[in-house]
Amino acid sequence: MSALQMDADWRPFHPAPSKPAFVLPPGAVDAHCHVFGPGARFPFAPERKYTPCDAGKEQLWALRDFLGFERNVIVQATCHGTDNRAVVDALEHANGRARGVAAVSEDISDAALQSLDAAGIRGVRFNFLKRLADAPPQATLMRIAERIRRWHWHIVIYFEAQELPELYDFFASLPTVVVVDHMGRPDVSRALDGPEFGLMLKLMREHSNFWCKVSCPERLSKLPPPDYDDVVPFARHMVESFPERVLWGTDWPHPNMKTHMPDDGQLVDFIPRIATSAALQRKLLVDNPHALYWDR
Ligand code: 0GY
C-alpha cells in the first residue's frame, strides 16, 4: 500500500460546507477534529488500518474560520499511529489556538512527553475500536495513564457501546480525567433508558472524572442524513445531565464515513438541538473545553 494512495472507497471531506445558521458563541472550540498528513510530509503509519485523503492544518484553519470557531482540539488519528508529528506541527502553527491529544506507546521517554506538552498536547487517546487499532494490554495502558499524571493530562477513550461492560472496571480505575468519544457510540435505535446507554450514563454519574463528547450524530444516526433526529434525545440528555462535563467537535475530516459525508455547517446547526439554551451552549462550546485544554 503506498503511503499516499487513499483507500479506493475513501470519501474526502465535504468540499463546500454550508454556512451554519447557528452563530457560535465567542471563544467556541471544535474539540474533536483531526489532521491527516499531508502524507508526503507526515507519512501515515505502516500499521494503519486505513489510508485517508490528505487533510492538513491549513484546511482545518479555513474550516474553523468559516464555521465561526476560534479554537481546535486536534486528536491524533489512528492512521498516524504513535507518530504525532502532524498534530504537533499543526499545534506549533496555531498561534495558541489549538491543543492536541496524542497517541503514545509505553516506550516514550519523559523528555518526549515533556516536549509534546510544550507543543500543546494535553492528553492521550486509547482506542478500543478493533477496526481502527490493536489496543495494548490494559496493564500497559495503566502505566501510561500513571505517567501522564505528572503533566496533568487526561485520557480520551474510544470504544463501541457493546464493549463497555467488559471495559467498565478498567475505565473506572483510570487515575486521570477521562473523556469518552462520541457518547460511547450508543445504538440509538435502542432505548435511551435501556441497559446499553444506561451503563454509559452510570459511568458519567458515578465517576465525576468522566467527561463525554456529544459529537458524531452522523456516525450514530440510523436515519437518512442530515437531520440525525434519532441522536438528539441521547445527546440532549447527556448535555442536560452533565452540563459541566460535555464537549463538542466536528470530527472533521470525518474518517471512515463510507455512506455519506456530512456537511460541517449542518453539523454545527445540530448543536442548538442538543444544547437548547445559551447557557448550555456556552458550557459545551466555550467553558468546558477552555477548562480542560487551556486553563490547566
Ligand atoms: C473519529 C472516528 C474514527 C476514526 C478515528 O483515529 C481514528 O482513526 O478516530 C472512526 O473511524 O470511527 O473519532 O475520528
Short mmCIF file of N, CA and C and ligand atoms in Angstrom, two decimals, residues 32 34 50 76-79 125 127 129 131-132 158 182 185 219 251 255-256, ligand 1:
data_model
loop_
_atom_site.label_atom_id
_atom_site.label_comp_id
_atom_site.label_asym_id
_atom_site.label_seq_id
_atom_site.Cartn_x
_atom_site.Cartn_y
_atom_site.Cartn_z
N HIS A 32 -13.05 18.18 18.76
CA HIS A 32 -12.67 16.87 18.22
C HIS A 32 -12.53 16.98 16.71
N HIS A 34 -9.30 16.22 13.37
CA HIS A 34 -8.03 15.57 13.07
C HIS A 34 -7.30 16.32 11.96
N TYR A 50 -6.30 2.18 7.71
CA TYR A 50 -6.88 2.86 6.55
C TYR A 50 -5.89 3.91 6.06
N GLN A 76 -5.07 12.94 17.66
CA GLN A 76 -4.25 12.06 16.83
C GLN A 76 -5.13 10.95 16.25
N ALA A 77 -5.13 10.81 14.94
CA ALA A 77 -5.92 9.76 14.29
C ALA A 77 -5.07 8.50 14.14
N THR A 78 -5.75 7.37 14.14
CA THR A 78 -5.02 6.09 14.14
C THR A 78 -4.17 5.89 12.89
N CYS A 79 -4.49 6.56 11.80
CA CYS A 79 -3.69 6.38 10.57
C CYS A 79 -2.27 6.91 10.74
N ARG A 125 -4.86 9.34 23.73
CA ARG A 125 -6.07 8.62 23.35
C ARG A 125 -5.80 7.12 23.36
N ASN A 127 -7.57 3.76 22.03
CA ASN A 127 -8.58 3.43 21.03
C ASN A 127 -8.88 1.93 21.11
N LEU A 129 -11.44 0.47 19.27
CA LEU A 129 -12.19 0.00 18.11
C LEU A 129 -11.29 -0.93 17.29
N ARG A 131 -11.55 -2.19 14.45
CA ARG A 131 -11.34 -1.86 13.04
C ARG A 131 -10.32 -0.73 12.87
N LEU A 132 -9.95 -0.07 13.98
CA LEU A 132 -9.03 1.07 13.88
C LEU A 132 -7.64 0.78 14.43
N TYR A 158 -12.00 5.69 23.18
CA TYR A 158 -12.92 5.48 22.06
C TYR A 158 -13.24 4.00 22.01
N HIS A 182 -17.69 10.45 21.40
CA HIS A 182 -18.96 10.18 20.70
C HIS A 182 -19.97 9.42 21.57
N ARG A 185 -20.54 5.69 21.58
CA ARG A 185 -21.14 5.06 20.39
C ARG A 185 -22.38 4.21 20.71
N ARG A 219 -22.34 9.67 12.61
CA ARG A 219 -21.89 8.28 12.75
C ARG A 219 -22.94 7.42 13.44
N ASP A 251 -15.44 16.45 14.23
CA ASP A 251 -14.82 15.21 13.75
C ASP A 251 -14.28 15.35 12.32
N PRO A 255 -13.13 10.61 9.31
CA PRO A 255 -12.58 9.34 8.84
C PRO A 255 -13.62 8.23 8.76
N ASN A 256 -13.48 7.43 7.71
CA ASN A 256 -14.26 6.19 7.57
C ASN A 256 -15.76 6.40 7.45
C1 0GY B 1 -13.13 9.58 14.93
C2 0GY B 1 -13.65 8.30 14.49
C3 0GY B 1 -13.00 7.38 13.75
C4 0GY B 1 -11.60 7.32 13.47
C5 0GY B 1 -10.61 7.67 14.29
O1 0GY B 1 -8.41 7.84 14.92
C6 0GY B 1 -9.17 7.43 14.06
O2 0GY B 1 -8.80 6.81 13.07
O3 0GY B 1 -10.87 8.28 15.41
C7 0GY B 1 -13.82 6.27 13.24
O4 0GY B 1 -13.45 5.67 12.21
O5 0GY B 1 -14.88 5.96 13.86
O6 0GY B 1 -13.37 9.97 16.07
O7 0GY B 1 -12.46 10.25 14.18
#
